[in-house]
PDB file of C-alpha atoms in Angstrom:
ATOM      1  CA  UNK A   1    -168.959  -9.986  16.428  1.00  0.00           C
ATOM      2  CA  UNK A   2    -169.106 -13.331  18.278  1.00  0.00           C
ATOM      3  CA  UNK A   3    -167.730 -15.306  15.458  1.00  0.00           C
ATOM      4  CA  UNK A   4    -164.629 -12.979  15.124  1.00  0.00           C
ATOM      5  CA  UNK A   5    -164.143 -13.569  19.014  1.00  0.00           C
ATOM      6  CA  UNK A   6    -163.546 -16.650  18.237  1.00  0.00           C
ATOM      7  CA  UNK A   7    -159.757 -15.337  16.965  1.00  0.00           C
ATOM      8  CA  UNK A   8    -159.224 -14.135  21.117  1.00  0.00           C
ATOM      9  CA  UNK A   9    -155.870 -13.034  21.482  1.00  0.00           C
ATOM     10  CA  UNK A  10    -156.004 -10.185  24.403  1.00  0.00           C
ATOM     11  CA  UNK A  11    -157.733  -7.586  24.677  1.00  0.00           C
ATOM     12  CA  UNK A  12    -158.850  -5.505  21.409  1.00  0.00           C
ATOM     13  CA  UNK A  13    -158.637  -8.205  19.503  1.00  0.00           C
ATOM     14  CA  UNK A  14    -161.644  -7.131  17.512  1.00  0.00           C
ATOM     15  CA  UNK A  15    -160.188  -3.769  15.889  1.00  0.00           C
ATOM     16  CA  UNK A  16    -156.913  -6.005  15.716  1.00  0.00           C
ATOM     17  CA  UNK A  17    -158.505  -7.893  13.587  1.00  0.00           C
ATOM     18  CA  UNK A  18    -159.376  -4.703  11.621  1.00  0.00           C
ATOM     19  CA  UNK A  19    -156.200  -3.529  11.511  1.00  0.00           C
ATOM     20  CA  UNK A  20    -154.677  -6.600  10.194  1.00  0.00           C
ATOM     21  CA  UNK A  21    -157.528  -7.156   7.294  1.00  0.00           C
ATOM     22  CA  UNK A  22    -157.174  -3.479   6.274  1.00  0.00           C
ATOM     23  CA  UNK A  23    -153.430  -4.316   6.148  1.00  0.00           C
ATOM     24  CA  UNK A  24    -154.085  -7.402   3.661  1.00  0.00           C
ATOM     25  CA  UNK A  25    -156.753  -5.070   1.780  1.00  0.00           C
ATOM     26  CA  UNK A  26    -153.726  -3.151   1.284  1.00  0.00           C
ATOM     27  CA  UNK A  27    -151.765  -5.099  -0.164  1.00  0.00           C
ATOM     28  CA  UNK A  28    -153.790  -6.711  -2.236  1.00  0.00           C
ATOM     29  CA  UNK A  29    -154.696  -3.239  -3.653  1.00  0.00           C
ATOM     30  CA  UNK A  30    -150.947  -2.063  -3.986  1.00  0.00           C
ATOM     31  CA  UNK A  31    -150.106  -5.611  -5.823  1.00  0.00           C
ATOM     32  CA  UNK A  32    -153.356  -5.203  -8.292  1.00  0.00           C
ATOM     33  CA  UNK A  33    -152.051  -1.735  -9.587  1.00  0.00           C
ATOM     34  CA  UNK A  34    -148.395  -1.741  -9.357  1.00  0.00           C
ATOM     35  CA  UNK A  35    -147.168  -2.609 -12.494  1.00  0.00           C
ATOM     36  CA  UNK A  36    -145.365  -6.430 -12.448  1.00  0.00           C
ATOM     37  CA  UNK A  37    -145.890  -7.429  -9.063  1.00  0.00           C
ATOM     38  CA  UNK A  38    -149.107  -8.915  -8.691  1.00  0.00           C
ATOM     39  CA  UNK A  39    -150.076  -9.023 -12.254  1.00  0.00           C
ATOM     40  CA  UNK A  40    -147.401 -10.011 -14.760  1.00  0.00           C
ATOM     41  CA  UNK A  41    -147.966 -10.647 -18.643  1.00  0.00           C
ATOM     42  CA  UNK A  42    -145.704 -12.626 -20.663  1.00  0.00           C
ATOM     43  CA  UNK A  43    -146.715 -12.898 -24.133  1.00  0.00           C
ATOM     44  CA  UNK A  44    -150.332 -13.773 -24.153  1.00  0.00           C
ATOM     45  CA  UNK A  45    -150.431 -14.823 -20.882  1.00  0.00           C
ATOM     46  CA  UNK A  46    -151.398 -13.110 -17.847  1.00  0.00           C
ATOM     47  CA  UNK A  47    -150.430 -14.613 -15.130  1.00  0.00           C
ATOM     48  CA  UNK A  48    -150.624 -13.426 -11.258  1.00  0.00           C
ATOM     49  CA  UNK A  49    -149.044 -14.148  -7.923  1.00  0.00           C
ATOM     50  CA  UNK A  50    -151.752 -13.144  -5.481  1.00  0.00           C
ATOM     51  CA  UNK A  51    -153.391 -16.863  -4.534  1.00  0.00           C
ATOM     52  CA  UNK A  52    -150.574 -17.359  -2.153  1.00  0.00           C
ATOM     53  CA  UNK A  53    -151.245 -14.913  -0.416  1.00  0.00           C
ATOM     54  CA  UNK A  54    -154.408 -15.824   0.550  1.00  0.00           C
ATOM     55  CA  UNK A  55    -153.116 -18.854   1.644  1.00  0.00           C
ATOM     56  CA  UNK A  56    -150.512 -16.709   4.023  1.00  0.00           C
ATOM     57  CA  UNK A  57    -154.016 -15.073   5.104  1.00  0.00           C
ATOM     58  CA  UNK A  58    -155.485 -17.600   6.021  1.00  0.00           C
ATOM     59  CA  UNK A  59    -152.582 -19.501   7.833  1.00  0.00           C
ATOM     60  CA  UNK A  60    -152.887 -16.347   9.804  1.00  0.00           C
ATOM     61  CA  UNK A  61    -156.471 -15.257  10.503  1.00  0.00           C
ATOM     62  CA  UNK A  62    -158.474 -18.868   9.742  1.00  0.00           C
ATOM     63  CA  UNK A  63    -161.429 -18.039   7.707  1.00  0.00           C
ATOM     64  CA  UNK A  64    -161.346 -14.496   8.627  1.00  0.00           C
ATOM     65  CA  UNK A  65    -158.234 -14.427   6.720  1.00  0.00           C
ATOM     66  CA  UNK A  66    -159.571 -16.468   3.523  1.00  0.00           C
ATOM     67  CA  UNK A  67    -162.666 -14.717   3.045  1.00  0.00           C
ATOM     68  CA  UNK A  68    -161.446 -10.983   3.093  1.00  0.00           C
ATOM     69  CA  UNK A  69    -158.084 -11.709   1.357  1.00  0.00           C
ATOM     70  CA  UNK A  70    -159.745 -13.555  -1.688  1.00  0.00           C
ATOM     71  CA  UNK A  71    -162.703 -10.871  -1.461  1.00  0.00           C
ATOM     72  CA  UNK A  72    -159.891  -8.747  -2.017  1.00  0.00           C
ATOM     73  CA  UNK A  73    -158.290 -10.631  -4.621  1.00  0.00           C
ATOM     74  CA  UNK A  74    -161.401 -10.224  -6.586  1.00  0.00           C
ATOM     75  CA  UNK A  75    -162.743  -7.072  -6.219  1.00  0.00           C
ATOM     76  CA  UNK A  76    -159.103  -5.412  -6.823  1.00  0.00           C
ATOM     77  CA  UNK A  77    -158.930  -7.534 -10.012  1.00  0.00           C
ATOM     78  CA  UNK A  78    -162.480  -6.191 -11.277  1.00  0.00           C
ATOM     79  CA  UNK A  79    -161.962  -2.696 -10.670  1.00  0.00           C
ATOM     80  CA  UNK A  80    -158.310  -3.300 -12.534  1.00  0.00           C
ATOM     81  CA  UNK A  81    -160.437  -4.576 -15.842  1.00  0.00           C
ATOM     82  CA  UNK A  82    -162.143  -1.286 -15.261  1.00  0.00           C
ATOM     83  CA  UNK A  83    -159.523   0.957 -14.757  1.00  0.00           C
ATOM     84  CA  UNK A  84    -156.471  -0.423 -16.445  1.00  0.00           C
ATOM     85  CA  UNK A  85    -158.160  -3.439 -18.886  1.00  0.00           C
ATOM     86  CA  UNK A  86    -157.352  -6.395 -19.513  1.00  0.00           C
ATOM     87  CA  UNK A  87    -156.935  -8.086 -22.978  1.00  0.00           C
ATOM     88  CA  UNK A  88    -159.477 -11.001 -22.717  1.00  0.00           C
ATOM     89  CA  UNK A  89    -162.278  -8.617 -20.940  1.00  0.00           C
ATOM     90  CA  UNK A  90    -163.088 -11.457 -19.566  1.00  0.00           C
ATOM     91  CA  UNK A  91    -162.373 -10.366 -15.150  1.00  0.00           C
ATOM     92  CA  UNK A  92    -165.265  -7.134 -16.443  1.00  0.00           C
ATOM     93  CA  UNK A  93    -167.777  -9.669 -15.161  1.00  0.00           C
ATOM     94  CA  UNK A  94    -168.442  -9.567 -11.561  1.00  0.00           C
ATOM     95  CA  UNK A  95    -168.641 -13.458 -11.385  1.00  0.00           C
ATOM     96  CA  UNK A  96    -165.709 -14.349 -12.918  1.00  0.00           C
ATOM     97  CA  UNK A  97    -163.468 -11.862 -11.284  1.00  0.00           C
ATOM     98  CA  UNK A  98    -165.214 -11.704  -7.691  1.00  0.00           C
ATOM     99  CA  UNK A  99    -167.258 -14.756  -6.945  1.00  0.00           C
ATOM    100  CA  UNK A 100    -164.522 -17.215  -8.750  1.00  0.00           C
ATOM    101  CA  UNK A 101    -161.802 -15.730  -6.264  1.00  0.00           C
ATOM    102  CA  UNK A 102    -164.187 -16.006  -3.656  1.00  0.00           C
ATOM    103  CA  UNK A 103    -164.732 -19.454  -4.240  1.00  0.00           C
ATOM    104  CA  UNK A 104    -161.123 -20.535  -4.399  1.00  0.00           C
ATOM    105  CA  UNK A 105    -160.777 -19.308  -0.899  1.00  0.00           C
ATOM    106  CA  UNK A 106    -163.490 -20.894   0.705  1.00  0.00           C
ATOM    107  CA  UNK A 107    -161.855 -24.079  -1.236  1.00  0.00           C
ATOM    108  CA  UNK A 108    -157.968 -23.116  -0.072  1.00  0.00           C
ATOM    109  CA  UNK A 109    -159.772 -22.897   3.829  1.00  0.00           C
ATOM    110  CA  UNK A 110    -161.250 -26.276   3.326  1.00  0.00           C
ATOM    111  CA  UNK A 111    -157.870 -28.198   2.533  1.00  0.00           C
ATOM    112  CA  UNK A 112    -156.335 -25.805   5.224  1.00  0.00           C
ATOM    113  CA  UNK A 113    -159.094 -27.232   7.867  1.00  0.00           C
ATOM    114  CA  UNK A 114    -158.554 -30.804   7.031  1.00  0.00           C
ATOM    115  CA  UNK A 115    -155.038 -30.347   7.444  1.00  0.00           C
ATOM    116  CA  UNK A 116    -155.847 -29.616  10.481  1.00  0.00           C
ATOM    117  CA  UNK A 117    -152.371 -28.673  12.779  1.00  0.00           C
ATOM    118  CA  UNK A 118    -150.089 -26.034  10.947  1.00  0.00           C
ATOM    119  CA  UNK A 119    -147.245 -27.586   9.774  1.00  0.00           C
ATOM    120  CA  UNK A 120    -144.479 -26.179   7.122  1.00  0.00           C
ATOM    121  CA  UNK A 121    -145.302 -28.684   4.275  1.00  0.00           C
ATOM    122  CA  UNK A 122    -148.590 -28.297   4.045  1.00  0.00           C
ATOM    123  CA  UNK A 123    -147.825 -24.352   3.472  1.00  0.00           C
ATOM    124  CA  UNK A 124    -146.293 -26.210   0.435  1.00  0.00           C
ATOM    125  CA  UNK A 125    -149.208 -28.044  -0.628  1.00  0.00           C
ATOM    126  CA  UNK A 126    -151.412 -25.006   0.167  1.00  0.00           C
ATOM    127  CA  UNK A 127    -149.212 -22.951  -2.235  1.00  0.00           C
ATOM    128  CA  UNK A 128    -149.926 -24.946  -5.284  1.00  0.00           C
ATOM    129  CA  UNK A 129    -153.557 -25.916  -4.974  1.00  0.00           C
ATOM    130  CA  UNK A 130    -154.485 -22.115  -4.496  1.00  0.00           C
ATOM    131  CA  UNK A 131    -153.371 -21.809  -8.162  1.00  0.00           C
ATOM    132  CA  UNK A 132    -155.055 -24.996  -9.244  1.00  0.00           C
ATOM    133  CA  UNK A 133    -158.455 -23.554  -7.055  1.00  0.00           C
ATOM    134  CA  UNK A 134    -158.024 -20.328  -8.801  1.00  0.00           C
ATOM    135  CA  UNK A 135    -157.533 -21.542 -12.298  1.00  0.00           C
ATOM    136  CA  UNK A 136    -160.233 -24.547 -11.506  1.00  0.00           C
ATOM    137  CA  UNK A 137    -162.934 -21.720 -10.457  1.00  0.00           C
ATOM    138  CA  UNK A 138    -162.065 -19.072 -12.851  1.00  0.00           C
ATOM    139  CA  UNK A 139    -162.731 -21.531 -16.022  1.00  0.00           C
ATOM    140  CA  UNK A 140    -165.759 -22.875 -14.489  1.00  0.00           C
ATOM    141  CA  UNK A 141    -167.332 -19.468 -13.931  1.00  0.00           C
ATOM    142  CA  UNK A 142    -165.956 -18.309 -17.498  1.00  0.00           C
ATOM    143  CA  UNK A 143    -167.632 -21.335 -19.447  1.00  0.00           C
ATOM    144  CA  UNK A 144    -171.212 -20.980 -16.940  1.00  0.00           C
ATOM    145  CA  UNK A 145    -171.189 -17.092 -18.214  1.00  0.00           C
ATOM    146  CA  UNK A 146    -170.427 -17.825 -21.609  1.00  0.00           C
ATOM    147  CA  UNK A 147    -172.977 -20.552 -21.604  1.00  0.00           C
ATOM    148  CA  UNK A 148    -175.721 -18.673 -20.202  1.00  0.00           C
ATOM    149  CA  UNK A 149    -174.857 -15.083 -21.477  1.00  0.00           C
ATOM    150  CA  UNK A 150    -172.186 -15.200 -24.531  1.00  0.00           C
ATOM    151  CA  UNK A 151    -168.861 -13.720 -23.733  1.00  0.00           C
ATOM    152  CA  UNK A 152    -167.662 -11.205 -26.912  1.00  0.00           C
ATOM    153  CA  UNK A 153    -164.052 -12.547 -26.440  1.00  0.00           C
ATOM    154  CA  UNK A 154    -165.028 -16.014 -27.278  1.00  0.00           C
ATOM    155  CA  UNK A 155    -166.761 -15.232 -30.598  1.00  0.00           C
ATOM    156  CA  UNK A 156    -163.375 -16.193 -32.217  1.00  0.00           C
ATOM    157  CA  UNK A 157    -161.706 -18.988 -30.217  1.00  0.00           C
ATOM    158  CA  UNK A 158    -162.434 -22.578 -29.587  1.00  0.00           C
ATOM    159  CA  UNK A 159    -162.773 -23.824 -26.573  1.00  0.00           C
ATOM    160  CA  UNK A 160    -159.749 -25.778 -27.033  1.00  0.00           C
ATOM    161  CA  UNK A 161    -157.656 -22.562 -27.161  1.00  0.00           C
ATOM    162  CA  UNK A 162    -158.980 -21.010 -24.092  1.00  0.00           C
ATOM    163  CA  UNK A 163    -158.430 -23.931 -21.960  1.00  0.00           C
ATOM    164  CA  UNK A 164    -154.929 -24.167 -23.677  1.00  0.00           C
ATOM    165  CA  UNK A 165    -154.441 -20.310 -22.891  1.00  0.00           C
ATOM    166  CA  UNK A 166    -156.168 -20.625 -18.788  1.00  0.00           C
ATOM    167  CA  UNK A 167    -153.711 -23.988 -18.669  1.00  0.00           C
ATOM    168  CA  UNK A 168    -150.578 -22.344 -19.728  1.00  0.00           C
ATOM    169  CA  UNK A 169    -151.474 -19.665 -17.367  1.00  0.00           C
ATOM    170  CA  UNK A 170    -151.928 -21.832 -14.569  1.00  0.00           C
ATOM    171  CA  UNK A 171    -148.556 -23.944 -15.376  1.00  0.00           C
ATOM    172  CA  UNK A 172    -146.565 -20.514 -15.258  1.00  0.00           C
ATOM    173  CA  UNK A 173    -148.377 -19.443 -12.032  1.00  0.00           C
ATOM    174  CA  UNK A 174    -147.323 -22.878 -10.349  1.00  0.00           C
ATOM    175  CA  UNK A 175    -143.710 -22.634 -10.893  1.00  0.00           C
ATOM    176  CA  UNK A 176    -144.293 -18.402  -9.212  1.00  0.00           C
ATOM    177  CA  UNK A 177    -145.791 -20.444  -6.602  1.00  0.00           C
ATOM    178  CA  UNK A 178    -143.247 -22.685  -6.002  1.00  0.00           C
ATOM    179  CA  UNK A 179    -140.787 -19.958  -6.209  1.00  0.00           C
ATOM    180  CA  UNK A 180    -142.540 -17.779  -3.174  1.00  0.00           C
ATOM    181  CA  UNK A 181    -143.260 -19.934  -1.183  1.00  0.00           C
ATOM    182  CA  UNK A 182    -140.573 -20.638   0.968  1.00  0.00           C
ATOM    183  CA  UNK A 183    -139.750 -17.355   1.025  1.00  0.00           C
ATOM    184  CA  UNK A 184    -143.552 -15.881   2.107  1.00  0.00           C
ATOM    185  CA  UNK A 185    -143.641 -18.924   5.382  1.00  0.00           C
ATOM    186  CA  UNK A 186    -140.147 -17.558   6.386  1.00  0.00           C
ATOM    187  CA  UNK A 187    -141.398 -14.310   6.619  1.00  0.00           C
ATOM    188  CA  UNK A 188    -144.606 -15.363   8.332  1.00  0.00           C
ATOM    189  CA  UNK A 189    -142.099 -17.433  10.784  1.00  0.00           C
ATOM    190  CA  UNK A 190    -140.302 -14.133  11.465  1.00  0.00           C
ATOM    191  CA  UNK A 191    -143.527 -11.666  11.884  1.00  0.00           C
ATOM    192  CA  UNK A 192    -144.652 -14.230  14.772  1.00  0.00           C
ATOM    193  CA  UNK A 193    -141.345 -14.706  16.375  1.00  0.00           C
ATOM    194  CA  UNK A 194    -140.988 -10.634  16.412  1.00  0.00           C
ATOM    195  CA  UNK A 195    -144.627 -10.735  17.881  1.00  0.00           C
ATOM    196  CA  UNK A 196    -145.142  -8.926  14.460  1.00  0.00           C
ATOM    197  CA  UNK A 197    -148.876 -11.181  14.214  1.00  0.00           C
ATOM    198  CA  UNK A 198    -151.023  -9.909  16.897  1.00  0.00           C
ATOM    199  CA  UNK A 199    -153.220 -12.351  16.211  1.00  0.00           C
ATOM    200  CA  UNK A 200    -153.462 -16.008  16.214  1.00  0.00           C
ATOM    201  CA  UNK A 201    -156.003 -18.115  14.701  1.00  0.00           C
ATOM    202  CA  UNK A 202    -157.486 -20.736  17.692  1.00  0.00           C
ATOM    203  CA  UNK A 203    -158.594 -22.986  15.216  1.00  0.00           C
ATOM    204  CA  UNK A 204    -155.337 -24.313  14.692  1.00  0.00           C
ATOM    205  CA  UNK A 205    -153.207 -22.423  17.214  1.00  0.00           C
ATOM    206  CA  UNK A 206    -150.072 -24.570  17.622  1.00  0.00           C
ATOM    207  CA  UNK A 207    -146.998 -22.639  16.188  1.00  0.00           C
ATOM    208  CA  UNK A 208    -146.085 -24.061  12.814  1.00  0.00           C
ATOM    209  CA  UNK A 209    -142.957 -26.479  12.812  1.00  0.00           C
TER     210      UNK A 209
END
């Protein structure tokens, strides 16, 4: 409770705070199962758009924001290899699909804290490297599984043509990046001038130029 008050903005700011995660839970869980909108596969690739928006989390809630966005992130793409599955089986493995998601948003609020002052470029840098985190933390999980407990998928393939598979995905997923981005700060530009985000993160709580 005391670290979330450090996120004061009025009164109730607590089950603000509340509201506004179950509202990224939300989305995170209508992107995962809505066909072509979070997930999309092209070929034998299957790429997703979700990372930036756990950087638009966490320009807007701080670490708050990371955590329970890329939390999210990966517990809506595990229970998707459950309920939908996934070609590669590979996001079936808690590790891979939770903890590597988790990790690239501790990593994407680490750059973001260095940063330091919000500023509208670095929502452009932010963009990018949350693909690059993702991609950099998914294969690292994938090959300390597989090198501890064998994964069935890899039986077949080299090594060379999974990371040529993970790095096509990750080329594809930084051009969706670079296409959304612009677009997603506009919008967050528009919720806060409309008083549309209740709450403001005091870590870095000058308005983004």
């Amino acid at each position: 409770m005391k670290f979330l008050n450090n996120y004061s903005y009025g009164n109730n700011n607590f089950i603000r705070i509340l509201v506004t995660i179950s509202f990224y839970l939300s989305i995170f869980t209508v992107l995962t199962f809505v066909p072509f909108t979070g997930y999309l596969s092209i070929s034998v690739f299957n790429v997703t758009t979700l990372p930036i928006l756990v950087v638009f989390a966490t320009y807007h809630l701080g670490f708050v924001g990371s955590c329970t966005s890329s939390l999210g992130f990966g517990i809506g793409s595990f229970l998707r290899a459950l309920s939908i599955g996934e070609p590669s089986q590979l996001l079936l493995f808690p590790d891979i699909s939770i903890l590597s998601r988790l990790l690239m948003g501790l990593s994407v609020y680490f750059v973001f804290k260095i940063m330091g002052e919000k500023k509208h470029w670095k929502f452009f840098i932010l963009a990018p490297l949350s693909v690059f985190f993702n991609t950099f933390w998914v294969s690292v999980t994938i090959f300390s599984h597989n090198a501890i407990i064998e994964i069935p998928a890899f039986k077949n393939r080299t090594i060379i043509v999974w990371l040529t598979l993970i790095y096509s995905n990750f080329i594809l997923e930084i051009i969706i990046a670079l296409i959304l981005m612009n677009p997603l700060f506009i919008l967050y530009k528009v919720f806060e001038k409309n008083g549309l985000i209740l709450i403001k993160d005091t870590e870095n709580s000058k308005i983004c130029n």
